[in-house]
């Protein structure tokens, strides 16, 4: 083995590359939306060639949906972790709200959520984005055990928090009670 090959870092597996591309896609789509984001920009951010993006994802559409699933999975995971071990629906919702407030620090995820909602105007994206949102809302109900109206209010407050975070509004616009 040549000394130049011995000093190189080991190559990332295709699964590791796939993860890097999804994270790069979240950032790029968050910044410029579905239509304005190029797979070239995503590839550059991920440190790979643009053709390799298509080796990992059949289309930009599929990559966008994978990025959407990633963002929603982060939220779902935070909610599940927060609700674990709590007995009362009110306590679970409060803990889940606190967990979501922590997620607001992930600005790219917040902006991506806005872009995903906007991209739902694209017929091919509408149903998958819609399905992920409904799954998340159903999971909030299942994880919390709260009545439907409380779940609805929880989700509505979360959407308002997204807008507040996206617009970087002053603290006086933040709700005073937990999500």
Steps between C-alpha positions, in 0.01 A plus 500: 500500500639841409563753773247743350224238523602405853463861621148550358198474722292189441229542238150550626254220435209568268272514805725763662503694173122472480474649849736785404295572188175507696647744754640715219160488329324618817728804511476581130124449471452701821686790343352503151201265479429205276502669160796733550729242660732315265636155554838653411479727806400204717787291365748781562380542859525122553847488345407258222445515127160592365460168313553318831191676638303318232672174583358537851160653414312441175380863482506837671141425597610184687782688670261774613265241647791327677600837648141560610488158666829577679371827644170342609684201649713734712182659634332162552807367683520805726130465583528128576802556723332788684177308564676184622430417862236767557154387603270794438409627152546859617850420627586320175381792286692747717819295471449461126450877473825561687675256268365686199619834634849347512463392137430859400875557528536286185419788268551293186238252617254780575557662163478163329156445655382826347647399164332158521164664560560733205617211280170324567367725225684261268254214434767229517617622842165588656389153605831378649553826694137492612533136609810574712327790672192291576722220634674748728171640624367147561823416685456802726155368589625146554811600697322751720167324543345847494156573358481601134434867576811523721708335227362749250589792730847354560564474126359848436732646762792313345421650160488847656835432668639407156392835360642686800831313463513542121440874527733528801235703683583672829433316824182699570329297224576166663214328682532512876368149562671180383416359157 
